[in-house]
Amino acid sequence: MEELATKLLAEGIQKKVVSPGKGDLSTFPDGTKVIFHYRSSLCDGTVLDDSRTMGGRSKPMELILGKKFKLAVWERVIATMREGEVADFTCDVKHTALYPLVSQSLRNISAGKDPLEGQRHCCGIAQIHSHHSLGHCDLDKLQANPQPLVFTLELMEVLTPGSFRLDIWAMTDDEKLEVVPQIHVEGNALYKKGDVKEAAEKYHNAIACLKNLQMKERPGDEGWIKLDLMITPLMLNYCQCQLIQGQYYEVLDHCSSILSKYEDNVKAYFKRAKAHAAVWNETEARADFAKVVELDPSLGPSVAKELRAMEERIRSKEKEEKGRYKSLFSYDSNAPATATTG
């Protein structure tokens, strides 16, 4: 262990064991999956990220070793830990320069977004020098002024290669293309069972996976279009889940994006119309419902049903507001008058 600590120190990494682990040290061959909690801090103690609180929930990091993770130092230090061990690793700037980009991706994931959202289509080093905002003040400051960081890691579990199903982000491009249809089917099965939230997560993961591949293509090229045609039905399924969960403005954004590319997509018009109706955009809802019937007259009865429901909600709202105003301006005629003097 002393030899290992000396080697780390020579590499610009200082390790401090907070709580020893158990068992023998793994050999950590490539393909090993490690599950760990992390807390990233400045050397003054300011916490940047904490997997136990990020996104309002406690979710450990899962990493496949040997897959060229952008923050290589994590793989390096994990390989010095036993299961159950907690340790602080103070790492020089040469190991932490890419942390702002990694943190942005982790924060996106915790918020249910595409991990690469907000990142430009270039290598990590180029992004560091591009002066492009990462959308977080603390990360922008760290990107502009790189400094040593302290990573407090707790190694929860070590899984040997072949003993688990690969996470999407650890797959090759070919593996991602092969698994997306399977995830689509799994999402459909969950939706039919009524597990809407879980289904939405499946669709979202598949979409994020395809968008990751799409970033490698030139917009409008054959490969980009092929991927976009795979994304669209998944996005519509995701929007259906979000409609049920009341995320109407997200549905409006996604359906509008689809319609900006595919002007005759009936499902996008229908879902956007329902979202408009839900947020009291009557004019926009009627326009979208009319477009649905224009593109597919067989949907006339379904549209009529939605219009009746919208009109009933509007009448109920107007009645409620009328009663509220009447109560606001009513007064007791038997109440004594109050004289005022100027």
Short mmCIF file of C-alpha atoms in Angstrom, two decimals:
data_model
loop_
_atom_site.label_atom_id
_atom_site.label_comp_id
_atom_site.label_asym_id
_atom_site.label_seq_id
_atom_site.Cartn_x
_atom_site.Cartn_y
_atom_site.Cartn_z
CA MET A 1 0.00 0.00 0.00
CA GLU A 2 2.88 2.39 0.74
CA GLU A 3 4.31 1.68 -2.72
CA LEU A 4 0.91 2.42 -4.29
CA ALA A 5 0.56 5.69 -2.35
CA THR A 6 4.04 6.77 -3.44
CA LYS A 7 3.21 6.06 -7.07
CA LEU A 8 -0.03 8.08 -6.84
CA LEU A 9 1.84 10.97 -5.23
CA ALA A 10 4.33 10.94 -8.10
CA GLU A 11 1.41 11.24 -10.51
CA GLY A 12 0.04 14.32 -8.73
CA ILE A 13 -2.61 12.44 -6.74
CA GLN A 14 -2.71 12.37 -2.94
CA LYS A 15 -4.86 9.68 -1.32
CA LYS A 16 -6.29 9.77 2.18
CA VAL A 17 -8.29 6.74 3.37
CA VAL A 18 -11.34 7.86 5.33
CA SER A 19 -12.75 4.39 5.94
CA PRO A 20 -10.99 1.13 4.93
CA GLY A 21 -12.76 -1.32 2.71
CA LYS A 22 -13.04 -5.09 2.91
CA GLY A 23 -11.58 -8.08 1.11
CA ASP A 24 -8.75 -8.20 -1.38
CA LEU A 25 -7.97 -5.50 -3.90
CA SER A 26 -9.51 -6.32 -7.30
CA THR A 27 -7.35 -6.51 -10.40
CA PHE A 28 -9.91 -4.29 -12.22
CA PRO A 29 -9.53 -5.67 -15.77
CA ASP A 30 -10.99 -3.65 -18.64
CA GLY A 31 -14.75 -4.15 -18.79
CA THR A 32 -15.13 -4.15 -14.99
CA LYS A 33 -18.15 -2.20 -13.78
CA VAL A 34 -17.63 -0.09 -10.66
CA ILE A 35 -20.47 1.51 -8.71
CA PHE A 36 -19.49 4.35 -6.42
CA HIS A 37 -20.67 7.54 -4.77
CA TYR A 38 -18.63 10.67 -5.34
CA ARG A 39 -18.33 14.17 -3.95
CA SER A 40 -16.28 16.70 -5.92
CA SER A 41 -14.93 19.73 -4.05
CA LEU A 42 -12.56 22.63 -4.43
CA CYS A 43 -9.59 22.52 -2.09
CA ASP A 44 -11.28 25.15 0.11
CA GLY A 45 -14.12 22.69 0.77
CA THR A 46 -16.66 24.17 -1.66
CA VAL A 47 -18.74 21.26 -2.96
CA LEU A 48 -19.32 21.16 -6.71
CA ASP A 49 -21.22 17.88 -7.06
CA ASP A 50 -22.45 15.14 -4.75
CA SER A 51 -24.03 11.97 -6.13
CA ARG A 52 -26.02 11.55 -2.91
CA THR A 53 -27.92 14.80 -3.47
CA MET A 54 -27.61 15.59 -7.19
CA GLY A 55 -31.00 15.98 -8.85
CA GLY A 56 -32.72 15.67 -5.48
CA ARG A 57 -31.93 11.97 -5.12
CA SER A 58 -29.12 9.63 -4.15
CA LYS A 59 -27.83 7.80 -7.22
CA PRO A 60 -24.32 6.31 -7.37
CA MET A 61 -22.11 6.59 -10.42
CA GLU A 62 -21.70 3.54 -12.65
CA LEU A 63 -18.53 3.32 -14.70
CA ILE A 64 -17.14 0.70 -17.06
CA LEU A 65 -13.35 0.63 -16.88
CA GLY A 66 -11.35 0.73 -20.10
CA LYS A 67 -13.99 2.66 -22.08
CA LYS A 68 -11.95 5.88 -22.17
CA PHE A 69 -14.09 7.82 -19.71
CA LYS A 70 -13.38 11.54 -20.16
CA LEU A 71 -12.17 11.94 -16.56
CA ALA A 72 -9.42 9.31 -16.67
CA VAL A 73 -8.24 10.02 -13.11
CA TRP A 74 -11.38 8.43 -11.67
CA GLU A 75 -10.46 5.12 -13.28
CA ARG A 76 -6.93 5.51 -11.97
CA VAL A 77 -7.90 6.10 -8.34
CA ILE A 78 -10.77 3.59 -8.25
CA ALA A 79 -8.22 0.91 -9.08
CA THR A 80 -6.58 1.57 -5.70
CA MET A 81 -9.75 0.95 -3.67
CA ARG A 82 -11.44 -2.03 -2.02
CA GLU A 83 -15.21 -2.53 -1.89
CA GLY A 84 -16.69 -0.42 0.89
CA GLU A 85 -13.68 1.87 1.09
CA VAL A 86 -14.10 5.65 1.38
CA ALA A 87 -11.15 7.82 0.38
CA ASP A 88 -10.26 11.43 -0.48
CA PHE A 89 -8.16 11.98 -3.58
CA THR A 90 -6.60 15.42 -4.06
CA CYS A 91 -5.74 15.67 -7.76
CA ASP A 92 -3.52 18.17 -9.57
CA VAL A 93 -4.89 20.36 -12.38
CA LYS A 94 -3.51 18.04 -15.07
CA HIS A 95 -6.06 15.46 -13.90
CA THR A 96 -9.01 17.83 -13.41
CA ALA A 97 -9.00 20.07 -16.50
CA LEU A 98 -11.91 18.20 -18.10
CA TYR A 99 -14.01 18.03 -14.93
CA PRO A 100 -16.29 20.97 -15.88
CA LEU A 101 -17.44 19.09 -19.00
CA VAL A 102 -17.88 15.85 -17.07
CA SER A 103 -19.83 17.67 -14.36
CA GLN A 104 -22.09 19.28 -16.95
CA SER A 105 -22.94 15.85 -18.37
CA LEU A 106 -23.58 14.40 -14.91
CA ARG A 107 -25.84 17.32 -14.03
CA ASN A 108 -27.72 16.90 -17.30
CA ILE A 109 -28.28 13.21 -16.57
CA SER A 110 -29.53 13.96 -13.05
CA ALA A 111 -32.01 16.46 -14.55
CA GLY A 112 -33.24 13.91 -17.11
CA LYS A 113 -31.56 15.64 -20.04
CA ASP A 114 -29.27 14.48 -22.81
CA PRO A 115 -25.80 14.21 -21.21
CA LEU A 116 -24.26 16.06 -24.16
CA GLU A 117 -26.79 18.90 -24.17
CA GLY A 118 -25.00 22.25 -24.27
CA GLN A 119 -21.70 20.80 -25.46
CA ARG A 120 -20.28 21.70 -28.81
CA HIS A 121 -19.37 19.12 -31.45
CA CYS A 122 -15.62 19.12 -30.78
CA CYS A 123 -13.11 17.42 -28.53
CA GLY A 124 -12.94 18.16 -24.80
CA ILE A 125 -9.73 20.20 -25.01
CA ALA A 126 -11.19 22.37 -27.78
CA GLN A 127 -14.31 22.99 -25.70
CA ILE A 128 -12.18 24.09 -22.75
CA HIS A 129 -10.60 26.85 -24.86
CA SER A 130 -13.79 27.83 -26.70
CA HIS A 131 -15.08 30.11 -23.89
CA HIS A 132 -18.47 28.48 -24.39
CA SER A 133 -20.68 28.70 -21.30
CA LEU A 134 -21.57 25.40 -19.69
CA GLY A 135 -24.77 26.82 -18.22
CA HIS A 136 -23.48 26.73 -14.63
CA CYS A 137 -21.58 29.66 -13.07
CA ASP A 138 -19.38 27.45 -10.90
CA LEU A 139 -18.37 25.29 -13.86
CA ASP A 140 -17.70 28.32 -16.06
CA LYS A 141 -15.37 29.71 -13.37
CA LEU A 142 -13.61 26.36 -13.03
CA GLN A 143 -13.25 26.04 -16.79
CA ALA A 144 -11.75 29.53 -17.02
CA ASN A 145 -9.48 28.94 -14.02
CA PRO A 146 -8.64 25.20 -13.65
CA GLN A 147 -7.53 24.16 -10.19
CA PRO A 148 -6.86 21.02 -8.14
CA LEU A 149 -9.93 19.18 -6.93
CA VAL A 150 -10.71 16.76 -4.12
CA PHE A 151 -12.74 13.69 -5.05
CA THR A 152 -14.26 11.81 -2.13
CA LEU A 153 -15.20 8.36 -3.41
CA GLU A 154 -17.03 5.46 -1.78
CA LEU A 155 -16.66 2.22 -3.75
CA MET A 156 -19.97 0.39 -3.39
CA GLU A 157 -19.59 -2.59 -5.72
CA VAL A 158 -17.23 -4.15 -8.25
CA LEU A 159 -18.73 -6.30 -11.02
CA THR A 160 -16.50 -8.45 -13.21
CA PRO A 161 -16.84 -8.35 -17.01
CA GLY A 162 -19.72 -10.46 -18.31
CA SER A 163 -21.64 -10.45 -15.01
CA PHE A 164 -23.91 -7.50 -15.94
CA ARG A 165 -25.74 -5.86 -18.83
CA LEU A 166 -23.76 -3.01 -20.38
CA ASP A 167 -25.03 0.48 -19.68
CA ILE A 168 -25.94 2.41 -22.84
CA TRP A 169 -23.20 5.00 -22.36
CA ALA A 170 -20.57 2.23 -22.23
CA MET A 171 -21.64 0.67 -25.55
CA THR A 172 -19.98 1.04 -28.92
CA ASP A 173 -21.93 2.80 -31.67
CA ASP A 174 -22.94 -0.54 -33.19
CA GLU A 175 -24.08 -1.87 -29.81
CA LYS A 176 -26.19 1.25 -29.26
CA LEU A 177 -27.94 0.83 -32.62
CA GLU A 178 -28.68 -2.79 -31.80
CA VAL A 179 -30.07 -2.14 -28.32
CA VAL A 180 -32.33 0.87 -29.11
CA PRO A 181 -35.14 -1.22 -30.68
CA GLN A 182 -35.05 -3.49 -27.62
CA ILE A 183 -35.35 -0.50 -25.28
CA HIS A 184 -38.25 0.77 -27.42
CA VAL A 185 -40.08 -2.54 -26.95
CA GLU A 186 -39.38 -2.48 -23.21
CA GLY A 187 -40.81 1.05 -23.01
CA ASN A 188 -43.96 0.00 -24.87
CA ALA A 189 -44.47 -2.94 -22.50
CA LEU A 190 -44.11 -0.69 -19.45
CA TYR A 191 -46.58 1.81 -20.92
CA LYS A 192 -49.17 -0.90 -21.55
CA LYS A 193 -48.79 -2.01 -17.91
CA GLY A 194 -49.46 1.55 -16.77
CA ASP A 195 -45.88 2.18 -15.62
CA VAL A 196 -45.79 5.54 -17.39
CA LYS A 197 -42.85 7.06 -15.51
CA GLU A 198 -40.67 4.00 -16.13
CA ALA A 199 -41.73 3.89 -19.78
CA ALA A 200 -40.80 7.56 -20.20
CA GLU A 201 -37.35 6.83 -18.79
CA LYS A 202 -36.85 4.01 -21.31
CA TYR A 203 -37.87 6.23 -24.23
CA HIS A 204 -35.68 9.06 -22.93
CA ASN A 205 -32.64 6.79 -22.66
CA ALA A 206 -33.13 5.52 -26.20
CA ILE A 207 -33.53 9.08 -27.52
CA ALA A 208 -30.40 10.28 -25.73
CA CYS A 209 -28.50 7.30 -27.12
CA LEU A 210 -29.52 8.09 -30.73
CA LYS A 211 -28.84 11.81 -30.29
CA ASN A 212 -25.36 10.91 -29.12
CA LEU A 213 -24.84 9.05 -32.41
CA GLN A 214 -26.51 11.85 -34.38
CA MET A 215 -23.96 14.38 -33.09
CA LYS A 216 -21.34 12.52 -35.12
CA GLU A 217 -23.26 13.13 -38.35
CA ARG A 218 -23.66 16.32 -40.37
CA PRO A 219 -27.23 17.69 -40.03
CA GLY A 220 -29.24 16.87 -43.14
CA ASP A 221 -26.93 14.09 -44.32
CA GLU A 222 -28.31 10.60 -44.93
CA GLY A 223 -26.96 9.18 -41.66
CA TRP A 224 -28.36 12.10 -39.65
CA ILE A 225 -31.80 11.77 -41.26
CA LYS A 226 -31.88 8.01 -40.69
CA LEU A 227 -31.20 8.52 -36.98
CA ASP A 228 -33.76 11.33 -36.78
CA LEU A 229 -36.42 9.05 -38.23
CA MET A 230 -35.61 6.59 -35.43
CA ILE A 231 -35.76 9.35 -32.81
CA THR A 232 -39.15 10.75 -33.89
CA PRO A 233 -41.43 7.81 -32.89
CA LEU A 234 -39.54 7.47 -29.61
CA MET A 235 -40.01 11.18 -28.95
CA LEU A 236 -43.74 10.92 -29.68
CA ASN A 237 -44.04 8.03 -27.23
CA TYR A 238 -42.11 10.06 -24.67
CA CYS A 239 -44.48 12.99 -25.24
CA GLN A 240 -47.47 10.74 -24.64
CA CYS A 241 -46.00 9.79 -21.27
CA GLN A 242 -45.33 13.44 -20.46
CA LEU A 243 -48.90 14.38 -21.37
CA ILE A 244 -50.16 11.87 -18.84
CA GLN A 245 -47.72 13.19 -16.25
CA GLY A 246 -48.81 16.79 -16.85
CA GLN A 247 -45.56 18.02 -18.41
CA TYR A 248 -47.45 20.04 -21.03
CA TYR A 249 -44.86 22.66 -21.90
CA GLU A 250 -42.23 19.99 -22.53
CA VAL A 251 -44.68 18.32 -24.92
CA LEU A 252 -45.23 21.64 -26.71
CA ASP A 253 -41.48 22.08 -27.19
CA HIS A 254 -40.81 18.55 -28.45
CA CYS A 255 -43.82 18.39 -30.79
CA SER A 256 -43.02 21.82 -32.24
CA SER A 257 -39.48 20.62 -32.90
CA ILE A 258 -40.80 17.55 -34.72
CA LEU A 259 -43.24 19.63 -36.79
CA SER A 260 -40.48 22.04 -37.80
CA LYS A 261 -38.94 19.08 -39.66
CA TYR A 262 -41.95 16.91 -40.50
CA GLU A 263 -44.92 19.16 -41.27
CA ASP A 264 -47.37 16.31 -41.89
CA ASN A 265 -46.83 14.39 -38.65
CA VAL A 266 -50.38 13.86 -37.42
CA LYS A 267 -49.38 12.44 -34.05
CA ALA A 268 -47.25 15.48 -33.29
CA TYR A 269 -50.15 17.82 -34.14
CA PHE A 270 -52.55 15.76 -32.00
CA LYS A 271 -50.28 15.68 -28.95
CA ARG A 272 -49.43 19.37 -29.30
CA ALA A 273 -53.13 20.21 -29.58
CA LYS A 274 -53.86 18.33 -26.36
CA ALA A 275 -51.01 20.10 -24.61
CA HIS A 276 -52.26 23.49 -25.83
CA ALA A 277 -55.74 22.65 -24.56
CA ALA A 278 -54.35 21.65 -21.17
CA VAL A 279 -52.64 25.04 -20.70
CA TRP A 280 -55.66 27.06 -21.95
CA ASN A 281 -54.22 27.95 -25.37
CA GLU A 282 -57.64 27.57 -27.01
CA THR A 283 -56.80 29.22 -30.35
CA GLU A 284 -53.63 27.18 -30.84
CA ALA A 285 -55.38 23.98 -29.78
CA ARG A 286 -58.20 24.49 -32.28
CA ALA A 287 -55.69 25.19 -35.07
CA ASP A 288 -53.77 22.00 -34.33
CA PHE A 289 -56.94 19.89 -34.02
CA ALA A 290 -58.11 21.26 -37.38
CA LYS A 291 -54.78 20.27 -38.91
CA VAL A 292 -55.17 16.74 -37.51
CA VAL A 293 -58.54 16.32 -39.25
CA GLU A 294 -57.16 17.83 -42.45
CA LEU A 295 -54.29 15.33 -42.54
CA ASP A 296 -56.33 12.32 -41.35
CA PRO A 297 -60.15 12.72 -41.59
CA SER A 298 -60.62 9.34 -39.84
CA LEU A 299 -59.54 11.05 -36.62
CA GLY A 300 -62.53 13.39 -36.76
CA PRO A 301 -64.46 11.63 -33.96
CA SER A 302 -61.40 11.63 -31.68
CA VAL A 303 -60.81 15.31 -32.35
CA ALA A 304 -64.49 16.11 -31.70
CA LYS A 305 -64.23 14.35 -28.34
CA GLU A 306 -61.14 16.36 -27.39
CA LEU A 307 -62.82 19.61 -28.45
CA ARG A 308 -65.89 18.87 -26.35
CA ALA A 309 -63.68 18.14 -23.35
CA MET A 310 -61.76 21.39 -23.88
CA GLU A 311 -64.94 23.42 -24.25
CA GLU A 312 -66.35 21.89 -21.06
CA ARG A 313 -63.19 22.77 -19.16
CA ILE A 314 -63.35 26.34 -20.50
CA ARG A 315 -67.01 26.70 -19.44
CA SER A 316 -66.21 25.36 -15.99
CA LYS A 317 -63.29 27.76 -15.66
CA GLU A 318 -65.38 30.74 -16.77
CA LYS A 319 -68.15 29.80 -14.33
CA GLU A 320 -65.63 29.49 -11.51
CA GLU A 321 -64.06 32.85 -12.34
CA LYS A 322 -67.48 34.52 -12.61
CA GLY A 323 -68.38 33.24 -9.14
CA ARG A 324 -65.05 34.47 -7.77
CA TYR A 325 -65.54 37.98 -9.18
CA LYS A 326 -69.13 38.12 -7.93
CA SER A 327 -67.94 37.25 -4.43
CA LEU A 328 -65.15 39.81 -4.68
CA PHE A 329 -67.44 42.72 -5.52
CA SER A 330 -70.46 41.76 -3.38
CA TYR A 331 -71.17 43.68 -0.16
CA ASP A 332 -73.57 43.60 2.75
CA SER A 333 -76.30 46.27 2.20
CA ASN A 334 -77.08 46.26 5.94
CA ALA A 335 -73.54 47.17 6.91
CA PRO A 336 -73.22 50.68 8.39
CA ALA A 337 -71.74 53.35 6.16
CA THR A 338 -68.35 54.66 7.13
CA ALA A 339 -67.82 58.39 6.86
CA THR A 340 -64.50 59.72 5.69
CA THR A 341 -63.09 63.20 6.00
CA GLY A 342 -60.56 64.80 3.83
#
